[in-house]
Amino acid sequence: MKLSYKMFLCLLLGLFVIYNFKIYTTKSDYGNICLSDQALKGETLWLKHNCHACHQLYGLGGYLGPDLTNIYSLRKKDTIYLQNIFNSGIGAMPKFRFNNTEKKQLTAFFKEIDQTGYYPNQATLEANGALKLRYKDTLYEE
Ligand code: HEC
């Protein structure tokens, strides 16, 4: 009796190890969105400098600053505008000290995030009552 109790514990432990191994070694599934190397470096900067403490992507993040999901294409804010604002700050937005390479990486990040879709979602109501989400043509087919 005692032995089988120990064996049962070992089995649970074994399953726990396998389960954790699987969870921590499986790659996340981001669908068919693949950020370029440049944009991935931008994402690292985004995380490292805690931009998400004040900003949101797809509505998730801090709420002091605006959502930046579509900042690349919004209000015709172009590369120059974006690259300047990182270091100049505006209002409650602090000044950073990014070099030109880093500014380009952040801009690539925003450009590619922008291509993933719209936030807030833009949906049309179809005759059958279903919502049809609008995607950007660059990555998804409608
Ligand atoms: C302390 C909070 C805070 C942090 C951290 C922060 N921002 Fe901001 N950011 C703001 C606020 C607030 C605004 C809006 C300022 C205004 O319009 O008066 C803003 C505006 C912006 C804008 C312009 C948005 C627009 O609509 O024109 C961009 C782009 C931006 N931030 C990028 C970044 C990036 C990139 C980082 C990280 C490197 C970052 N921010 C970190 C608070 C922050």
PDB file of C-alpha atoms and ligand atoms in Angstrom:
ATOM      1  CA  MET A   1       0.000   0.000   0.000  1.00  0.00           C
ATOM      2  CA  LYS A   2       2.747   2.384   0.991  1.00  0.00           C
ATOM      3  CA  LEU A   3       4.656   1.694  -2.201  1.00  0.00           C
ATOM      4  CA  SER A   4       1.763   2.445  -4.499  1.00  0.00           C
ATOM      5  CA  TYR A   5       1.192   5.724  -2.671  1.00  0.00           C
ATOM      6  CA  LYS A   6       4.783   6.703  -3.382  1.00  0.00           C
ATOM      7  CA  MET A   7       4.456   5.554  -6.955  1.00  0.00           C
ATOM      8  CA  PHE A   8       1.357   7.657  -7.359  1.00  0.00           C
ATOM      9  CA  LEU A   9       3.236  10.695  -6.065  1.00  0.00           C
ATOM     10  CA  CYS A  10       6.064   9.948  -8.486  1.00  0.00           C
ATOM     11  CA  LEU A  11       3.577   9.699 -11.320  1.00  0.00           C
ATOM     12  CA  LEU A  12       2.077  13.082 -10.391  1.00  0.00           C
ATOM     13  CA  LEU A  13       5.540  14.592 -10.157  1.00  0.00           C
ATOM     14  CA  GLY A  14       6.432  13.105 -13.524  1.00  0.00           C
ATOM     15  CA  LEU A  15       3.304  14.522 -15.125  1.00  0.00           C
ATOM     16  CA  PHE A  16       3.992  17.885 -13.523  1.00  0.00           C
ATOM     17  CA  VAL A  17       7.498  17.930 -15.011  1.00  0.00           C
ATOM     18  CA  ILE A  18       6.267  16.927 -18.477  1.00  0.00           C
ATOM     19  CA  TYR A  19       3.442  19.474 -18.336  1.00  0.00           C
ATOM     20  CA  ASN A  20       5.804  22.289 -17.369  1.00  0.00           C
ATOM     21  CA  PHE A  21       8.376  21.257 -19.931  1.00  0.00           C
ATOM     22  CA  LYS A  22       5.724  21.442 -22.627  1.00  0.00           C
ATOM     23  CA  ILE A  23       4.368  24.799 -21.489  1.00  0.00           C
ATOM     24  CA  TYR A  24       7.745  26.466 -21.277  1.00  0.00           C
ATOM     25  CA  THR A  25       9.192  25.050 -24.476  1.00  0.00           C
ATOM     26  CA  THR A  26       6.186  25.480 -26.773  1.00  0.00           C
ATOM     27  CA  LYS A  27       6.385  28.584 -28.912  1.00  0.00           C
ATOM     28  CA  SER A  28       3.493  31.041 -28.578  1.00  0.00           C
ATOM     29  CA  ASP A  29       1.137  31.041 -31.489  1.00  0.00           C
ATOM     30  CA  TYR A  30       0.722  34.520 -32.863  1.00  0.00           C
ATOM     31  CA  GLY A  31      -1.079  33.289 -35.950  1.00  0.00           C
ATOM     32  CA  ASN A  32       0.582  34.268 -39.177  1.00  0.00           C
ATOM     33  CA  ILE A  33       1.995  37.517 -37.868  1.00  0.00           C
ATOM     34  CA  CYS A  34       5.761  37.538 -37.894  1.00  0.00           C
ATOM     35  CA  LEU A  35       7.559  40.678 -36.878  1.00  0.00           C
ATOM     36  CA  SER A  36      10.773  41.417 -38.750  1.00  0.00           C
ATOM     37  CA  ASP A  37      14.058  41.389 -36.830  1.00  0.00           C
ATOM     38  CA  GLN A  38      14.028  45.170 -36.860  1.00  0.00           C
ATOM     39  CA  ALA A  39      10.517  45.309 -35.378  1.00  0.00           C
ATOM     40  CA  LEU A  40      11.360  42.668 -32.794  1.00  0.00           C
ATOM     41  CA  LYS A  41      14.214  44.847 -31.602  1.00  0.00           C
ATOM     42  CA  GLY A  42      11.712  47.700 -31.429  1.00  0.00           C
ATOM     43  CA  GLU A  43       9.454  45.529 -29.321  1.00  0.00           C
ATOM     44  CA  THR A  44      12.344  44.841 -26.961  1.00  0.00           C
ATOM     45  CA  LEU A  45      12.834  48.596 -26.588  1.00  0.00           C
ATOM     46  CA  TRP A  46       9.095  49.018 -26.036  1.00  0.00           C
ATOM     47  CA  LEU A  47       9.249  46.498 -23.199  1.00  0.00           C
ATOM     48  CA  LYS A  48      12.583  47.638 -21.785  1.00  0.00           C
ATOM     49  CA  HIS A  49      11.469  51.262 -21.479  1.00  0.00           C
ATOM     50  CA  ASN A  50       8.044  50.379 -20.109  1.00  0.00           C
ATOM     51  CA  CYS A  51       6.152  52.218 -22.810  1.00  0.00           C
ATOM     52  CA  HIS A  52       3.239  49.894 -22.028  1.00  0.00           C
ATOM     53  CA  ALA A  53       3.017  51.332 -18.521  1.00  0.00           C
ATOM     54  CA  CYS A  54       1.363  54.383 -20.099  1.00  0.00           C
ATOM     55  CA  HIS A  55       0.351  53.163 -23.564  1.00  0.00           C
ATOM     56  CA  GLN A  56      -1.834  50.376 -24.864  1.00  0.00           C
ATOM     57  CA  LEU A  57      -1.650  48.064 -27.856  1.00  0.00           C
ATOM     58  CA  TYR A  58      -5.055  46.679 -28.742  1.00  0.00           C
ATOM     59  CA  GLY A  59      -6.415  48.347 -25.619  1.00  0.00           C
ATOM     60  CA  LEU A  60      -4.069  46.559 -23.241  1.00  0.00           C
ATOM     61  CA  GLY A  61      -1.605  48.505 -21.139  1.00  0.00           C
ATOM     62  CA  GLY A  62      -1.485  51.612 -19.002  1.00  0.00           C
ATOM     63  CA  TYR A  63      -3.926  54.454 -19.561  1.00  0.00           C
ATOM     64  CA  LEU A  64      -1.960  57.668 -19.100  1.00  0.00           C
ATOM     65  CA  GLY A  65      -1.116  57.895 -22.792  1.00  0.00           C
ATOM     66  CA  PRO A  66      -3.077  56.951 -25.919  1.00  0.00           C
ATOM     67  CA  ASP A  67      -3.402  53.534 -27.552  1.00  0.00           C
ATOM     68  CA  LEU A  68      -0.642  53.164 -30.120  1.00  0.00           C
ATOM     69  CA  THR A  69      -1.902  50.194 -32.156  1.00  0.00           C
ATOM     70  CA  ASN A  70      -2.528  52.333 -35.234  1.00  0.00           C
ATOM     71  CA  ILE A  71      -0.339  55.281 -34.422  1.00  0.00           C
ATOM     72  CA  TYR A  72       1.735  54.637 -37.534  1.00  0.00           C
ATOM     73  CA  SER A  73      -1.130  55.316 -39.892  1.00  0.00           C
ATOM     74  CA  LEU A  74      -3.339  57.456 -37.661  1.00  0.00           C
ATOM     75  CA  ARG A  75      -3.716  61.110 -38.436  1.00  0.00           C
ATOM     76  CA  LYS A  76      -1.005  60.837 -41.068  1.00  0.00           C
ATOM     77  CA  LYS A  77       1.611  60.690 -38.376  1.00  0.00           C
ATOM     78  CA  ASP A  78       4.594  59.634 -40.367  1.00  0.00           C
ATOM     79  CA  THR A  79       8.034  58.297 -39.658  1.00  0.00           C
ATOM     80  CA  ILE A  80       9.524  61.718 -38.946  1.00  0.00           C
ATOM     81  CA  TYR A  81       6.772  62.563 -36.457  1.00  0.00           C
ATOM     82  CA  LEU A  82       7.207  59.256 -34.647  1.00  0.00           C
ATOM     83  CA  GLN A  83      10.963  59.360 -34.611  1.00  0.00           C
ATOM     84  CA  ASN A  84      10.952  62.867 -33.177  1.00  0.00           C
ATOM     85  CA  ILE A  85       8.413  62.232 -30.466  1.00  0.00           C
ATOM     86  CA  PHE A  86      10.412  59.397 -28.903  1.00  0.00           C
ATOM     87  CA  ASN A  87      13.112  61.815 -27.810  1.00  0.00           C
ATOM     88  CA  SER A  88      11.201  65.078 -27.527  1.00  0.00           C
ATOM     89  CA  GLY A  89       8.334  63.806 -25.367  1.00  0.00           C
ATOM     90  CA  ILE A  90       5.017  65.634 -25.299  1.00  0.00           C
ATOM     91  CA  GLY A  91       2.782  66.592 -22.386  1.00  0.00           C
ATOM     92  CA  ALA A  92       3.047  63.843 -19.787  1.00  0.00           C
ATOM     93  CA  MET A  93       5.142  61.741 -22.174  1.00  0.00           C
ATOM     94  CA  PRO A  94       8.746  61.679 -20.939  1.00  0.00           C
ATOM     95  CA  LYS A  95      11.767  62.344 -23.142  1.00  0.00           C
ATOM     96  CA  PHE A  96      13.868  59.330 -24.042  1.00  0.00           C
ATOM     97  CA  ARG A  97      17.374  59.178 -25.436  1.00  0.00           C
ATOM     98  CA  PHE A  98      17.157  56.774 -28.326  1.00  0.00           C
ATOM     99  CA  ASN A  99      19.828  56.745 -31.001  1.00  0.00           C
ATOM    100  CA  ASN A 100      18.900  56.662 -34.692  1.00  0.00           C
ATOM    101  CA  THR A 101      19.036  52.876 -34.921  1.00  0.00           C
ATOM    102  CA  GLU A 102      16.730  52.494 -31.941  1.00  0.00           C
ATOM    103  CA  LYS A 103      14.306  55.077 -33.337  1.00  0.00           C
ATOM    104  CA  LYS A 104      14.143  53.117 -36.577  1.00  0.00           C
ATOM    105  CA  GLN A 105      13.543  49.880 -34.673  1.00  0.00           C
ATOM    106  CA  LEU A 106      10.687  51.399 -32.667  1.00  0.00           C
ATOM    107  CA  THR A 107       9.186  52.846 -35.831  1.00  0.00           C
ATOM    108  CA  ALA A 108       9.399  49.442 -37.543  1.00  0.00           C
ATOM    109  CA  PHE A 109       7.628  47.957 -34.536  1.00  0.00           C
ATOM    110  CA  PHE A 110       4.777  50.481 -34.785  1.00  0.00           C
ATOM    111  CA  LYS A 111       4.584  50.073 -38.543  1.00  0.00           C
ATOM    112  CA  GLU A 112       4.194  46.307 -38.324  1.00  0.00           C
ATOM    113  CA  ILE A 113       1.816  46.408 -35.361  1.00  0.00           C
ATOM    114  CA  ASP A 114      -0.296  48.848 -37.348  1.00  0.00           C
ATOM    115  CA  GLN A 115      -0.538  46.312 -40.167  1.00  0.00           C
ATOM    116  CA  THR A 116      -2.041  43.673 -37.892  1.00  0.00           C
ATOM    117  CA  GLY A 117      -5.437  45.346 -37.759  1.00  0.00           C
ATOM    118  CA  TYR A 118      -7.526  48.106 -36.274  1.00  0.00           C
ATOM    119  CA  TYR A 119      -8.065  49.148 -32.700  1.00  0.00           C
ATOM    120  CA  PRO A 120     -10.824  49.768 -31.790  1.00  0.00           C
ATOM    121  CA  ASN A 121     -12.064  46.955 -33.986  1.00  0.00           C
ATOM    122  CA  GLN A 122     -13.931  48.060 -37.062  1.00  0.00           C
ATOM    123  CA  ALA A 123     -16.786  45.723 -37.664  1.00  0.00           C
ATOM    124  CA  THR A 124     -19.805  45.737 -39.899  1.00  0.00           C
ATOM    125  CA  LEU A 125     -23.036  44.066 -38.998  1.00  0.00           C
ATOM    126  CA  GLU A 126     -24.075  41.595 -41.629  1.00  0.00           C
ATOM    127  CA  ALA A 127     -27.640  40.746 -42.591  1.00  0.00           C
ATOM    128  CA  ASN A 128     -27.513  37.489 -40.607  1.00  0.00           C
ATOM    129  CA  GLY A 129     -26.523  39.368 -37.457  1.00  0.00           C
ATOM    130  CA  ALA A 130     -22.874  38.318 -37.552  1.00  0.00           C
ATOM    131  CA  LEU A 131     -20.123  40.856 -37.065  1.00  0.00           C
ATOM    132  CA  LYS A 132     -17.576  41.019 -39.816  1.00  0.00           C
ATOM    133  CA  LEU A 133     -14.246  42.350 -38.593  1.00  0.00           C
ATOM    134  CA  ARG A 134     -12.246  44.571 -40.852  1.00  0.00           C
ATOM    135  CA  TYR A 135      -8.618  43.587 -41.246  1.00  0.00           C
ATOM    136  CA  LYS A 136      -5.756  45.263 -42.985  1.00  0.00           C
ATOM    137  CA  ASP A 137      -5.232  43.636 -46.367  1.00  0.00           C
ATOM    138  CA  THR A 138      -1.509  43.370 -45.895  1.00  0.00           C
ATOM    139  CA  LEU A 139      -1.593  40.378 -43.576  1.00  0.00           C
ATOM    140  CA  TYR A 140      -4.990  38.809 -43.760  1.00  0.00           C
ATOM    141  CA  GLU A 141      -7.484  38.117 -46.425  1.00  0.00           C
ATOM    142  CA  GLU A 142     -10.884  39.546 -45.749  1.00  0.00           C
TER     143      GLU A 142
HETATM  144  C1  HEC B   1       4.898  58.225 -18.206  1.00  0.00           C
HETATM  145  C2  HEC B   1       4.009  57.729 -19.198  1.00  0.00           C
HETATM  146  C3  HEC B   1       4.529  57.459 -20.587  1.00  0.00           C
HETATM  147  C4  HEC B   1       5.536  56.608 -20.961  1.00  0.00           C
HETATM  148  C5  HEC B   1       6.423  55.735 -20.077  1.00  0.00           C
HETATM  149  C6  HEC B   1       5.589  56.659 -22.395  1.00  0.00           C
HETATM  150  N1  HEC B   1       4.655  57.522 -22.879  1.00  0.00           N
HETATM  151 FE1  HEC B   1       4.284  57.947 -24.821  1.00  0.00          FE
HETATM  152  N2  HEC B   1       2.887  59.319 -24.284  1.00  0.00           N
HETATM  153  C7  HEC B   1       2.470  59.532 -22.991  1.00  0.00           C
HETATM  154  C8  HEC B   1       1.386  60.517 -23.012  1.00  0.00           C
HETATM  155  C9  HEC B   1       0.628  61.034 -21.790  1.00  0.00           C
HETATM  156  C10 HEC B   1       1.207  60.895 -24.365  1.00  0.00           C
HETATM  157  C11 HEC B   1       0.229  61.931 -24.933  1.00  0.00           C
HETATM  158  C12 HEC B   1       0.832  63.282 -24.728  1.00  0.00           C
HETATM  159  C13 HEC B   1      -0.036  64.400 -25.261  1.00  0.00           C
HETATM  160  O1  HEC B   1      -0.549  64.268 -26.382  1.00  0.00           O
HETATM  161  O2  HEC B   1      -0.147  65.390 -24.556  1.00  0.00           O
HETATM  162  C14 HEC B   1       2.166  60.107 -25.143  1.00  0.00           C
HETATM  163  C15 HEC B   1       2.287  60.167 -26.509  1.00  0.00           C
HETATM  164  C16 HEC B   1       3.058  59.304 -27.266  1.00  0.00           C
HETATM  165  C17 HEC B   1       3.064  59.251 -28.703  1.00  0.00           C
HETATM  166  C18 HEC B   1       2.276  60.157 -29.644  1.00  0.00           C
HETATM  167  C19 HEC B   1       0.842  59.689 -29.718  1.00  0.00           C
HETATM  168  C20 HEC B   1      -0.013  60.565 -30.616  1.00  0.00           C
HETATM  169  O3  HEC B   1      -1.215  60.342 -30.647  1.00  0.00           O
HETATM  170  O4  HEC B   1       0.510  61.444 -31.279  1.00  0.00           O
HETATM  171  C21 HEC B   1       3.916  58.255 -29.061  1.00  0.00           C
HETATM  172  C22 HEC B   1       4.258  57.805 -30.481  1.00  0.00           C
HETATM  173  C23 HEC B   1       4.458  57.690 -27.858  1.00  0.00           C
HETATM  174  N3  HEC B   1       3.908  58.336 -26.783  1.00  0.00           N
HETATM  175  C24 HEC B   1       5.362  56.638 -27.821  1.00  0.00           C
HETATM  176  C25 HEC B   1       5.951  56.169 -26.653  1.00  0.00           C
HETATM  177  C26 HEC B   1       7.008  55.184 -26.621  1.00  0.00           C
HETATM  178  C27 HEC B   1       7.604  54.512 -27.826  1.00  0.00           C
HETATM  179  C28 HEC B   1       7.327  55.007 -25.304  1.00  0.00           C
HETATM  180  C29 HEC B   1       8.414  54.124 -24.724  1.00  0.00           C
HETATM  181  C30 HEC B   1       9.738  54.293 -25.249  1.00  0.00           C
HETATM  182  C31 HEC B   1       6.459  55.865 -24.515  1.00  0.00           C
HETATM  183  N4  HEC B   1       5.640  56.554 -25.371  1.00  0.00           N
HETATM  184  C32 HEC B   1       6.480  55.920 -23.150  1.00  0.00           C
HETATM  185  C33 HEC B   1       2.929  58.936 -21.859  1.00  0.00           C
HETATM  186  C34 HEC B   1       3.982  58.029 -21.801  1.00  0.00           C
END
